[in-house]
PDB file of C-alpha atoms in Angstrom:
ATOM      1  CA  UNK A   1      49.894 -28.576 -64.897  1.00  0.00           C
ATOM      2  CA  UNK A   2      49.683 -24.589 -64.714  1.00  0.00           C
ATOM      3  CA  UNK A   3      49.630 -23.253 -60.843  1.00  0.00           C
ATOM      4  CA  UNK A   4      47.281 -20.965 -60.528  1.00  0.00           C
ATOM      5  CA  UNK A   5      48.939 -17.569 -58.019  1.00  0.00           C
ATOM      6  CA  UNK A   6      47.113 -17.178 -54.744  1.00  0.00           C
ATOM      7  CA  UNK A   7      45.594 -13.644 -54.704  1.00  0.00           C
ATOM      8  CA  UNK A   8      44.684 -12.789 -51.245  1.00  0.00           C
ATOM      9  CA  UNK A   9      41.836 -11.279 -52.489  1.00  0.00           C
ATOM     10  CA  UNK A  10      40.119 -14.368 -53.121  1.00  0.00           C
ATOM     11  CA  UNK A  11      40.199 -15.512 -49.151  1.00  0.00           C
ATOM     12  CA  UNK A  12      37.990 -15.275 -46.195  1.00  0.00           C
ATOM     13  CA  UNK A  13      39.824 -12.149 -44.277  1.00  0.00           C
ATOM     14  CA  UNK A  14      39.228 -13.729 -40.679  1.00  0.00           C
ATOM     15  CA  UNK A  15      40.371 -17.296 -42.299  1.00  0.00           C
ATOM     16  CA  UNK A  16      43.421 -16.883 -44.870  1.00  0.00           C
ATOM     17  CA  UNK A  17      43.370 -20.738 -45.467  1.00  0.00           C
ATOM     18  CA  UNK A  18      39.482 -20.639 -46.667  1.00  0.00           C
ATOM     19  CA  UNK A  19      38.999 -19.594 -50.242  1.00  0.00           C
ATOM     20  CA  UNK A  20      35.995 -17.679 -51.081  1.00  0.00           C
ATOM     21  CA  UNK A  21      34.210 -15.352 -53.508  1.00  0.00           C
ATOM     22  CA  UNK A  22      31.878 -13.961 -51.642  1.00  0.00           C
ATOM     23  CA  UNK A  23      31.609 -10.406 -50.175  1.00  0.00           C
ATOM     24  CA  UNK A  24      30.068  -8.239 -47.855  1.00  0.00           C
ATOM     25  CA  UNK A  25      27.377  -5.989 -48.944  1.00  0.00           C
ATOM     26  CA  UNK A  26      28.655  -3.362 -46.760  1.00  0.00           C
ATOM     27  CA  UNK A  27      32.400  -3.246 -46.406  1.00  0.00           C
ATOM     28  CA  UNK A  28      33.560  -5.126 -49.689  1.00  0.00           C
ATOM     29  CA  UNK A  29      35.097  -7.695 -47.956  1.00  0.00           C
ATOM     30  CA  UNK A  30      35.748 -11.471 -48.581  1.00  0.00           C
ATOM     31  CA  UNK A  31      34.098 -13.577 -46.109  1.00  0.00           C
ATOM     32  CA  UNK A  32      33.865 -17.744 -45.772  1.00  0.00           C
ATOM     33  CA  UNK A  33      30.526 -19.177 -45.206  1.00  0.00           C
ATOM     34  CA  UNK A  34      31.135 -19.565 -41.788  1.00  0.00           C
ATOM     35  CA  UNK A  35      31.393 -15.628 -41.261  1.00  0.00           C
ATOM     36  CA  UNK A  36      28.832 -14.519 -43.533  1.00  0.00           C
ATOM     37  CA  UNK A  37      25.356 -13.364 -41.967  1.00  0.00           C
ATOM     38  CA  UNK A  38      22.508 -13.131 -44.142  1.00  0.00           C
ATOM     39  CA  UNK A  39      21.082  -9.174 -44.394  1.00  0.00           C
ATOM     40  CA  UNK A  40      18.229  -7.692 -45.891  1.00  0.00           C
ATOM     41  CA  UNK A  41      20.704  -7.353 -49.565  1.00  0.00           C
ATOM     42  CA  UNK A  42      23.262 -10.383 -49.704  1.00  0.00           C
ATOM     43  CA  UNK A  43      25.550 -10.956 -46.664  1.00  0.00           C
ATOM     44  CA  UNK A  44      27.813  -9.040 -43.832  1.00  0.00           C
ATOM     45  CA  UNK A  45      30.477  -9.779 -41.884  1.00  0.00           C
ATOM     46  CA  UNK A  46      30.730  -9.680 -38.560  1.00  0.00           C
ATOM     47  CA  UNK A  47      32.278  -6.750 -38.028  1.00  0.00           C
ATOM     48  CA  UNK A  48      29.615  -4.811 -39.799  1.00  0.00           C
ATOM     49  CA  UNK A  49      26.673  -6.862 -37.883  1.00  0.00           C
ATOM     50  CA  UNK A  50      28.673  -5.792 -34.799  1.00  0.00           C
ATOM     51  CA  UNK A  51      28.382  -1.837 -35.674  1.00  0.00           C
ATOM     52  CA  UNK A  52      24.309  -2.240 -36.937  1.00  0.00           C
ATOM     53  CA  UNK A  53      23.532  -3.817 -33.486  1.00  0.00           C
ATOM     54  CA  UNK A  54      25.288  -1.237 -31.772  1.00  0.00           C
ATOM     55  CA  UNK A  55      24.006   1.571 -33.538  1.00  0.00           C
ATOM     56  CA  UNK A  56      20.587   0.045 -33.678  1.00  0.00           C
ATOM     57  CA  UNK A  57      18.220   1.665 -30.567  1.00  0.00           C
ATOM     58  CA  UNK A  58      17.649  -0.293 -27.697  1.00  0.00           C
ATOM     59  CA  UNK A  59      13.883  -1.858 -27.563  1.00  0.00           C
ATOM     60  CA  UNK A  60      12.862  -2.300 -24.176  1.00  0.00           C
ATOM     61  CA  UNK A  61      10.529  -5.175 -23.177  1.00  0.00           C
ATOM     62  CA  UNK A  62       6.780  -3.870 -23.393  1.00  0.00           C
ATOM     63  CA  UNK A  63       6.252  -4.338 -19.149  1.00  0.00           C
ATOM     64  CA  UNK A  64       9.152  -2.669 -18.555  1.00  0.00           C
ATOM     65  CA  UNK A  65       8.061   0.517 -21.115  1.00  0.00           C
ATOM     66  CA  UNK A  66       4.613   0.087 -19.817  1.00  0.00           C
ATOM     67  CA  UNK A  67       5.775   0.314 -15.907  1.00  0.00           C
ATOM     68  CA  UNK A  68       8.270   3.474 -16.558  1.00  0.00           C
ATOM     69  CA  UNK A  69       5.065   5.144 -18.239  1.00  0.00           C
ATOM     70  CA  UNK A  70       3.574   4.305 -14.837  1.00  0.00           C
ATOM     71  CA  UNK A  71       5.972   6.029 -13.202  1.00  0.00           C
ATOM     72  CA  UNK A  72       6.365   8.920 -14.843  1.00  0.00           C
ATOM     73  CA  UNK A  73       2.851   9.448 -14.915  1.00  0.00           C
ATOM     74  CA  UNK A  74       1.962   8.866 -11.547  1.00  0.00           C
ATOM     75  CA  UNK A  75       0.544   5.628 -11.966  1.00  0.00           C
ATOM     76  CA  UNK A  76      -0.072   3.944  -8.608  1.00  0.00           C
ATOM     77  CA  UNK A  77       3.216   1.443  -9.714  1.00  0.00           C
ATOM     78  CA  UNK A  78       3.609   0.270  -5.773  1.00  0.00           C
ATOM     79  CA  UNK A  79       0.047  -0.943  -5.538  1.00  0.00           C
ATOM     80  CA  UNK A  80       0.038  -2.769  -9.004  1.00  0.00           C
ATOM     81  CA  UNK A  81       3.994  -4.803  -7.287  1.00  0.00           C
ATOM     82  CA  UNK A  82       1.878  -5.678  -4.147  1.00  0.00           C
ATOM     83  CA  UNK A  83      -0.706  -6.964  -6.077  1.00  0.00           C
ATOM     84  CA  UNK A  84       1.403  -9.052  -8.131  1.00  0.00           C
ATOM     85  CA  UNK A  85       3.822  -9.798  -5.017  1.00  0.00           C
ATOM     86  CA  UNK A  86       0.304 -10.805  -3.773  1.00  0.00           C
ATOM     87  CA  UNK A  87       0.140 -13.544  -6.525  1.00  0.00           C
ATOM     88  CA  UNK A  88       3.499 -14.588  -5.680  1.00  0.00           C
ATOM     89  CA  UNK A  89       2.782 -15.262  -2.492  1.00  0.00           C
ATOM     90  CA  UNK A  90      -0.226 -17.904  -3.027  1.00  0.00           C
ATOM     91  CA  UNK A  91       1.632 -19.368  -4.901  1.00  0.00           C
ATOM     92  CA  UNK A  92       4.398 -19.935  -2.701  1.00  0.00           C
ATOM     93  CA  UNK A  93       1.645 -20.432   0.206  1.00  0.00           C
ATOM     94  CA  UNK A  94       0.919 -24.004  -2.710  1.00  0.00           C
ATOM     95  CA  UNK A  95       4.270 -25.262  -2.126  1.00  0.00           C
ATOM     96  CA  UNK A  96       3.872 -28.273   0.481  1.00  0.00           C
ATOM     97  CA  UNK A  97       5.983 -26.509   3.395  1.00  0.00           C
ATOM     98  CA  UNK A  98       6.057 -23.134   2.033  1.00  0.00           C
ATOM     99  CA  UNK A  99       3.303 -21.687   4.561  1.00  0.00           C
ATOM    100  CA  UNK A 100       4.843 -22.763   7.706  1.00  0.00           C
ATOM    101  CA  UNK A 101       8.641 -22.080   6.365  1.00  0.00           C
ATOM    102  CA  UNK A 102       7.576 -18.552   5.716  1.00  0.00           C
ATOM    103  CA  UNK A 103       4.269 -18.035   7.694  1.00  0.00           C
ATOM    104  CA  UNK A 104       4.642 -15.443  10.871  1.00  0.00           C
ATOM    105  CA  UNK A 105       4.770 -17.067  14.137  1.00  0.00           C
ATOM    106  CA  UNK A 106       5.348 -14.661  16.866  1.00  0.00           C
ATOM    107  CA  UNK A 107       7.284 -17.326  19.120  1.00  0.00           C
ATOM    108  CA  UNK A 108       9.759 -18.215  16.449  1.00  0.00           C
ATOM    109  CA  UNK A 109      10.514 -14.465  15.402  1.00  0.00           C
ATOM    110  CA  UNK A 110      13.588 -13.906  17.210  1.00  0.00           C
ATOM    111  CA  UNK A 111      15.145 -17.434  16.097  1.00  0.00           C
ATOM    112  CA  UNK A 112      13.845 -17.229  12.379  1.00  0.00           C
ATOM    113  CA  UNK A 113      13.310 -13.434  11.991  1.00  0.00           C
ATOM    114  CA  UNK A 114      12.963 -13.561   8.045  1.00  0.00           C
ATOM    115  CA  UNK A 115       9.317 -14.599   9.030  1.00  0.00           C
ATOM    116  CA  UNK A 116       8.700 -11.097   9.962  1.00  0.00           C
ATOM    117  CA  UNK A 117       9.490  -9.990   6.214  1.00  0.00           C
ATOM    118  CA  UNK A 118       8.321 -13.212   4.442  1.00  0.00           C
ATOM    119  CA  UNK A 119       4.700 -13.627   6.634  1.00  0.00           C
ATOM    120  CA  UNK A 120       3.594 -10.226   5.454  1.00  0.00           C
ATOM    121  CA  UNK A 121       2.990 -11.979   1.914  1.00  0.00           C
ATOM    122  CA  UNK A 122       2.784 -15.593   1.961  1.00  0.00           C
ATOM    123  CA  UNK A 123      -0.863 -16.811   1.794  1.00  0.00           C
ATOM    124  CA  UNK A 124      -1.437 -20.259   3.891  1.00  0.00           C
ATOM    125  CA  UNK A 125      -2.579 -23.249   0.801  1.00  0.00           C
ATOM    126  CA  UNK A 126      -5.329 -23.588  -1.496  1.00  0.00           C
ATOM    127  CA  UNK A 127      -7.945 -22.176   0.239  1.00  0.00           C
ATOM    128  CA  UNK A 128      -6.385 -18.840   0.774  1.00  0.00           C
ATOM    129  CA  UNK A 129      -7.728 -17.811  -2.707  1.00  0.00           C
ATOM    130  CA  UNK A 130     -10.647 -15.804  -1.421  1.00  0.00           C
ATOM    131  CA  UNK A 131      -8.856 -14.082   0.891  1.00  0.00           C
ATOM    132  CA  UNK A 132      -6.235 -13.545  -2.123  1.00  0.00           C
ATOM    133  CA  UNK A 133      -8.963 -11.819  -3.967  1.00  0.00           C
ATOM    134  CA  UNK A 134     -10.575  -9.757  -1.257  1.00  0.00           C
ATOM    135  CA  UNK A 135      -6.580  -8.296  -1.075  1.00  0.00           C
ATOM    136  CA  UNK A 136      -6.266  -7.738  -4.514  1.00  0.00           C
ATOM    137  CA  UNK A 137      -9.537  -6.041  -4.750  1.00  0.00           C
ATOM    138  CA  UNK A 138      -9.071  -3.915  -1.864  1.00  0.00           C
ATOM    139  CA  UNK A 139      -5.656  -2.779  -2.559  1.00  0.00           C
ATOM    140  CA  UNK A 140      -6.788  -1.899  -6.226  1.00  0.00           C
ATOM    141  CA  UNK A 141      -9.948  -0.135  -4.370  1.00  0.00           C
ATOM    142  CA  UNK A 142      -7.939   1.852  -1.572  1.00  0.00           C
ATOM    143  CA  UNK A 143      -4.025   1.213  -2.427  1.00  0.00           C
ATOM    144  CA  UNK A 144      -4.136   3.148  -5.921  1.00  0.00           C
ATOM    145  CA  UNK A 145      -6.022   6.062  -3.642  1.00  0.00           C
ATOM    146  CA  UNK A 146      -3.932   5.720  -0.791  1.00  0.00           C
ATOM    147  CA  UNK A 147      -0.403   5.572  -3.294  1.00  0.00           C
ATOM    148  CA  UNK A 148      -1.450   9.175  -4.977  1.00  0.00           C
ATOM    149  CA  UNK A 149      -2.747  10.855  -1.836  1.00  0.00           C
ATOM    150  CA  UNK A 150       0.546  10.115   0.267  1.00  0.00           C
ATOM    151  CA  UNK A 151       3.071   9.116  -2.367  1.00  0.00           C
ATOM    152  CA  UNK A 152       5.002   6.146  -2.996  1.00  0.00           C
ATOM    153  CA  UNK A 153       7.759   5.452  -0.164  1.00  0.00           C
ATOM    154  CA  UNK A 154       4.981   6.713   2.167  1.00  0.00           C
ATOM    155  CA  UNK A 155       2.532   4.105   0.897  1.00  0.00           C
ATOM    156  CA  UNK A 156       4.958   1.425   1.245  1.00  0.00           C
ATOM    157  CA  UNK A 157       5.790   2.065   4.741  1.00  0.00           C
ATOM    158  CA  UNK A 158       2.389   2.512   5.559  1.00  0.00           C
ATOM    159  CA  UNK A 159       1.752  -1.093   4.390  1.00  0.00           C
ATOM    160  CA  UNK A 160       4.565  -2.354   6.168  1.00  0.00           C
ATOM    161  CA  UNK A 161       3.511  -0.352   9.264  1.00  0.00           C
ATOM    162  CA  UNK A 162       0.238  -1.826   9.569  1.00  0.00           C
ATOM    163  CA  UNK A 163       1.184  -5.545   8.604  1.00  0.00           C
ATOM    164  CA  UNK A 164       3.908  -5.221  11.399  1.00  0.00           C
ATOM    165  CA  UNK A 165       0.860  -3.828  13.943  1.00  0.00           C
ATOM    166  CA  UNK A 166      -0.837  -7.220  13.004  1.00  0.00           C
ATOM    167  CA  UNK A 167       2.167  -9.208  13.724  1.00  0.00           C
ATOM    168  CA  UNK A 168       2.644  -7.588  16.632  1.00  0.00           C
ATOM    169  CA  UNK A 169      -1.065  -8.506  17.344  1.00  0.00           C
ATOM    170  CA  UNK A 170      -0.257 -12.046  16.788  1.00  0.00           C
ATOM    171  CA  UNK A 171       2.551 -12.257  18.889  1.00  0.00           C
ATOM    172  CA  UNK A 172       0.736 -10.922  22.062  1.00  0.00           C
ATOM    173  CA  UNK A 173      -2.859 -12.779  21.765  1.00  0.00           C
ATOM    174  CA  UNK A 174      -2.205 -15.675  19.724  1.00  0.00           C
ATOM    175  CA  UNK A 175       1.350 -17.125  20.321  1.00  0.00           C
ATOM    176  CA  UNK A 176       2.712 -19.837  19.009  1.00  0.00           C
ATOM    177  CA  UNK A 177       0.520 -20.044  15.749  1.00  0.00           C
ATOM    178  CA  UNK A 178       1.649 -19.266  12.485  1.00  0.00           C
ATOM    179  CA  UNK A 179      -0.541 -17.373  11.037  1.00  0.00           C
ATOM    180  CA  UNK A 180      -0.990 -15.007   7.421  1.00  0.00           C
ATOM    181  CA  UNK A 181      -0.880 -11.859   7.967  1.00  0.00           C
ATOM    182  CA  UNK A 182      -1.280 -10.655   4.336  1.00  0.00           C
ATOM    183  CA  UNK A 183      -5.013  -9.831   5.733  1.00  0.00           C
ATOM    184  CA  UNK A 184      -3.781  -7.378   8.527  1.00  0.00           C
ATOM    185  CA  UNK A 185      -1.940  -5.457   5.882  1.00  0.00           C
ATOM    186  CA  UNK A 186      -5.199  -4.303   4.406  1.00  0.00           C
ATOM    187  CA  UNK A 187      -6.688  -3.524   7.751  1.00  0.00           C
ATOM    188  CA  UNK A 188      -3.513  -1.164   8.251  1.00  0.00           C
ATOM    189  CA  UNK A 189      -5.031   0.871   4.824  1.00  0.00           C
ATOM    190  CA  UNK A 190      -8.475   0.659   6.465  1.00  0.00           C
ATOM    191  CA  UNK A 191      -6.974   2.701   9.693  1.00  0.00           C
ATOM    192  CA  UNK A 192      -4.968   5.186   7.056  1.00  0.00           C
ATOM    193  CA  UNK A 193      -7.624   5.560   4.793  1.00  0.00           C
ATOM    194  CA  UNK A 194     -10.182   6.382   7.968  1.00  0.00           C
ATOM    195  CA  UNK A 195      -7.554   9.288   9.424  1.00  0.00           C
ATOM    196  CA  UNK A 196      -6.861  10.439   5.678  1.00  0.00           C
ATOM    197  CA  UNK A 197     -10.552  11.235   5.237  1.00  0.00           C
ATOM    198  CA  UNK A 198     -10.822  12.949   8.650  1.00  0.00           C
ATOM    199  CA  UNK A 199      -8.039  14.965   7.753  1.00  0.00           C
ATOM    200  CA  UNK A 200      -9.368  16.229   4.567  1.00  0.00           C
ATOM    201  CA  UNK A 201     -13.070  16.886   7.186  1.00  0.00           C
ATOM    202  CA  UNK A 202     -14.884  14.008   5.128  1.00  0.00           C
ATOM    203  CA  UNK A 203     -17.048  11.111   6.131  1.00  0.00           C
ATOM    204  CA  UNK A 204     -15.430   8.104   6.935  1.00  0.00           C
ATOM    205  CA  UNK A 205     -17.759   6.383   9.352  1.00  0.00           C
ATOM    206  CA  UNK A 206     -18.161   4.097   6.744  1.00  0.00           C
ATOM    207  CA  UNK A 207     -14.635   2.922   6.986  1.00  0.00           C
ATOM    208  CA  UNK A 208     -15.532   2.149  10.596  1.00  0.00           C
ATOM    209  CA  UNK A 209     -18.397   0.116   9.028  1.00  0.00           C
ATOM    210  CA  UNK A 210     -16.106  -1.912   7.099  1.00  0.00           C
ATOM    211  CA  UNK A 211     -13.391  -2.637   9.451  1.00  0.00           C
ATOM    212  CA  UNK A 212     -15.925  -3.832  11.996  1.00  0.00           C
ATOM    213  CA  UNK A 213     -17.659  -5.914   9.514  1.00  0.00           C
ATOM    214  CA  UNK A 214     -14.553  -7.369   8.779  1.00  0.00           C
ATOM    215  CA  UNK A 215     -14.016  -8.108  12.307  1.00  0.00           C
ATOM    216  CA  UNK A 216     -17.252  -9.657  12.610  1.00  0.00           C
ATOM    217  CA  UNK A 217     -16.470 -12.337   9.596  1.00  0.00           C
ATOM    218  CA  UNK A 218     -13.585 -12.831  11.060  1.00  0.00           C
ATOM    219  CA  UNK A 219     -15.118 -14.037  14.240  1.00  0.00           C
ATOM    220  CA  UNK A 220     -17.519 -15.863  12.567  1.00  0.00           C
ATOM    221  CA  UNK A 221     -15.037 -17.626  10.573  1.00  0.00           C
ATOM    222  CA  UNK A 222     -12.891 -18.086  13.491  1.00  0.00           C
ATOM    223  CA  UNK A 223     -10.216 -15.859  11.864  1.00  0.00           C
ATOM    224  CA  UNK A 224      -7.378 -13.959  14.248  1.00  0.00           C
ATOM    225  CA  UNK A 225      -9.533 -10.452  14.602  1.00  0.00           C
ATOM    226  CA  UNK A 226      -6.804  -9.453  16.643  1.00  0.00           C
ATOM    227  CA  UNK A 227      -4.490  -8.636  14.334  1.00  0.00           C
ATOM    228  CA  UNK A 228      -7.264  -6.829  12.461  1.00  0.00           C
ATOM    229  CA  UNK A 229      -7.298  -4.778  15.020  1.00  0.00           C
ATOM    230  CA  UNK A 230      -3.177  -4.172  15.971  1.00  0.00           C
ATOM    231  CA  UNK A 231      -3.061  -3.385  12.230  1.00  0.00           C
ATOM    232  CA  UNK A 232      -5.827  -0.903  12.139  1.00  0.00           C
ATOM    233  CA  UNK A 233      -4.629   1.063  14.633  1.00  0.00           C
ATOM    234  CA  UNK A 234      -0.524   0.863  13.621  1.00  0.00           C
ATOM    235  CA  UNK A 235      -2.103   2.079  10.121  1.00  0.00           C
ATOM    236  CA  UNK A 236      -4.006   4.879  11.679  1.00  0.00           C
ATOM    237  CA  UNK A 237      -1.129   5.788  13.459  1.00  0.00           C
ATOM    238  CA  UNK A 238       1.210   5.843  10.481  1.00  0.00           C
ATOM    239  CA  UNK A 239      -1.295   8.262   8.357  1.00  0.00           C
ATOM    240  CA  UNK A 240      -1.559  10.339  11.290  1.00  0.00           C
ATOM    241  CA  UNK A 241       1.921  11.019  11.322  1.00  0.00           C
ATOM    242  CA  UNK A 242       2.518  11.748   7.436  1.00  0.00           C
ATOM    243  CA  UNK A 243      -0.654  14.153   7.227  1.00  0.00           C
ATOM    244  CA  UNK A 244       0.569  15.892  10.374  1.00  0.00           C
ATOM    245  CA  UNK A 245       4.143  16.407   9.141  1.00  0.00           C
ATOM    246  CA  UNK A 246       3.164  17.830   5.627  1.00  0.00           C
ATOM    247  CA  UNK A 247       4.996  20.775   5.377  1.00  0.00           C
ATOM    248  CA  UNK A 248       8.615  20.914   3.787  1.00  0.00           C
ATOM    249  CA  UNK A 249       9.993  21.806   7.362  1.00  0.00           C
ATOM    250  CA  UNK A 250       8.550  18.555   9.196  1.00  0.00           C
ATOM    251  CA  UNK A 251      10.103  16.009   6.923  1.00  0.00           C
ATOM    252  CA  UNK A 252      13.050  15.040   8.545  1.00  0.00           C
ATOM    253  CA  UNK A 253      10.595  14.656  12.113  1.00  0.00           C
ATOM    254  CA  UNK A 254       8.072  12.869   9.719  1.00  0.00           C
ATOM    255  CA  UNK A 255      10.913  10.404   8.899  1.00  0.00           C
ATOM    256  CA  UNK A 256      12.477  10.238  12.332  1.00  0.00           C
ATOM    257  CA  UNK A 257       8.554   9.464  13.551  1.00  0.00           C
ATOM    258  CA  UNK A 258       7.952   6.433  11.025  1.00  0.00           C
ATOM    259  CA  UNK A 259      11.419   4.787  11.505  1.00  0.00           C
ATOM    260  CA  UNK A 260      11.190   4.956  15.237  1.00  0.00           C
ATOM    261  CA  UNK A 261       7.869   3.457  14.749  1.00  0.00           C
ATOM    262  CA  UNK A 262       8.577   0.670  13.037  1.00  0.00           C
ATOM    263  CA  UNK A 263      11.697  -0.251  14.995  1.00  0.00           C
ATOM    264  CA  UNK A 264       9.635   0.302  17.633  1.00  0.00           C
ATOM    265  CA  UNK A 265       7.408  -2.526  16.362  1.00  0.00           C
ATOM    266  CA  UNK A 266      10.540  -5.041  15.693  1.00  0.00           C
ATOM    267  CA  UNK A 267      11.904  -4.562  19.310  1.00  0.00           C
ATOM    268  CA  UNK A 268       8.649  -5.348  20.563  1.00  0.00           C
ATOM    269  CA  UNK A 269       7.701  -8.387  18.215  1.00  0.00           C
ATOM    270  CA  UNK A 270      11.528  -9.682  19.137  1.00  0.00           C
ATOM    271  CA  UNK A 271      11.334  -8.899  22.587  1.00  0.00           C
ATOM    272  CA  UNK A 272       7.893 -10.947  22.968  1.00  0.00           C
ATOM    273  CA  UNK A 273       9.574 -13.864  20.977  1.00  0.00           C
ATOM    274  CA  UNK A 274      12.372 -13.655  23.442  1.00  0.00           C
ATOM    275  CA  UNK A 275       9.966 -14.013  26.231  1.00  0.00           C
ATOM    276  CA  UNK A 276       7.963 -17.063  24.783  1.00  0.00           C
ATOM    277  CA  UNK A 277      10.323 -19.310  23.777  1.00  0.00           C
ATOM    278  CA  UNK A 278      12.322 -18.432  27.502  1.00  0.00           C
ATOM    279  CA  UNK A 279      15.378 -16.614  26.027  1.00  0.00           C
ATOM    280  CA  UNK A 280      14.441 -13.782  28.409  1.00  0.00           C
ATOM    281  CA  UNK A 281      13.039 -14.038  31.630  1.00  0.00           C
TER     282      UNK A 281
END
């Protein structure tokens, strides 16, 4: 019997005990079938896969290319995330529990203050799907506006201004309830919307007309107007201070103004807890 010499040649380089006549297509060399990785002209290694996939560019999912074009083109990006937060929210407001876990209740602020953050989104069950589209229509009506007149951050504490003027609504005429205040958000755009106009000498008396209209369903439909109201006016308030404090030299007042604000607001909503549920005399 004739013993044939190994040559080392003739052996998977990443497995010396596998024999093997195969070879990469890029580098020349011997690879077992278990390191082989079909290309477009026989096989590679994995070496050479591991240098094409790191000199290959990056492909970035088509949302998040489609949201950085946003961005960089002024696209209202903040009012196209509350919209979709917006369908987060129902659908969390679906969840058996999920409304009253999350909902805002003014007496149970203090002890569970993550409703103050969570109730300015979650939508209360099923039949919250009108008022779900009403929000989604009006923020893509008035948000997108509001976003490129004041700006981004600006728009987002406006919204969180006015939904905080609702809670703070809730907490003082209707106690004890939880209740969605998604809805007073939108009446906090309303307010801005009405003060932005005024600013720029335009009509707005027909914001006036739709806020009170609103407040009239809302009656009607036994809705809490209240906070319609609280949020109107805490929005107003916010755009009066951003298109009072336009120039370069105000800013750091402008900021001062709308973080004292809403502080303000949380004291007050925390405070009122306190006082309902007897932690403070």
């Amino acid at each position: 019997m004739t013993n044939v010499p190994r040559n080392a040649d003739n052996f998977c380089y990443r497995h010396p005990d596998r024999q093997s006549f195969i070879l990469c297509q890029r580098c020349g060399r011997t690879i077992c079938t278990q390191c082989q990785t079909p290309a477009a002209v026989g096989v590679h290694c994995p070496e050479c896969v591991r240098e094409q996939r790191g000199s290959m560019p990056r492909v970035k999912p088509r949302v998040v290319t489609r949201m950085n074009g946003l961005a960089s083109s002024g696209g209202p990006v903040v009012t196209y995330g509350l919209m979709a937060l917006a369908g987060v929210g129902f659908l969390i407001g679906l969840v058996p529990g999920g409304f009253n876990l999350l909902g805002f209740n003014g007496a149970l602020a203090l002890s569970q203050p993550w409703r103050i953050v969570t109730g300015i989104f979650v939508y209360s069950g099923i039949f919250a799907i009108i008022q779900l589209a009403f929000n989604v229509y009006m923020l893509w009506a008035f948000g997108s506006m509001i976003e490129r007149e004041l700006g981004r951050a600006r728009f987002i504490a406006l919204y969180v201004l006015g939904a905080l003027g609702g809670e703070l609504a809730s907490s003082i005429f209707i106690p004890g309830y939880i209740v969605p205040i998604v809805g007073s958000a939108m009446f906090g755009l309303f307010g801005a919307f009405y003060v932005i106009l005024r600013s720029r000498g335009q009509q707005a008396n027909q914001i006036l007309v739709l806020i009170a209209l609103n407040i009239v369903i809302g009656l009607v439909l036994g809705s809490p107007w209240q906070m319609y109201i609280g949020a109107a006016a805490i929005g107003a308030l916010s755009a009066l201070i951003f298109t009072r404090t336009q120039h370069r030299s105000q800013l750091n007042a402008q900021r001062g103004l709308t973080i004292g604000l809403g502080v303000a607001l949380i004291v007050i909503i925390l405070l009122r807890s306190a006082t309902l549920t007897g932690a403070i005399g």
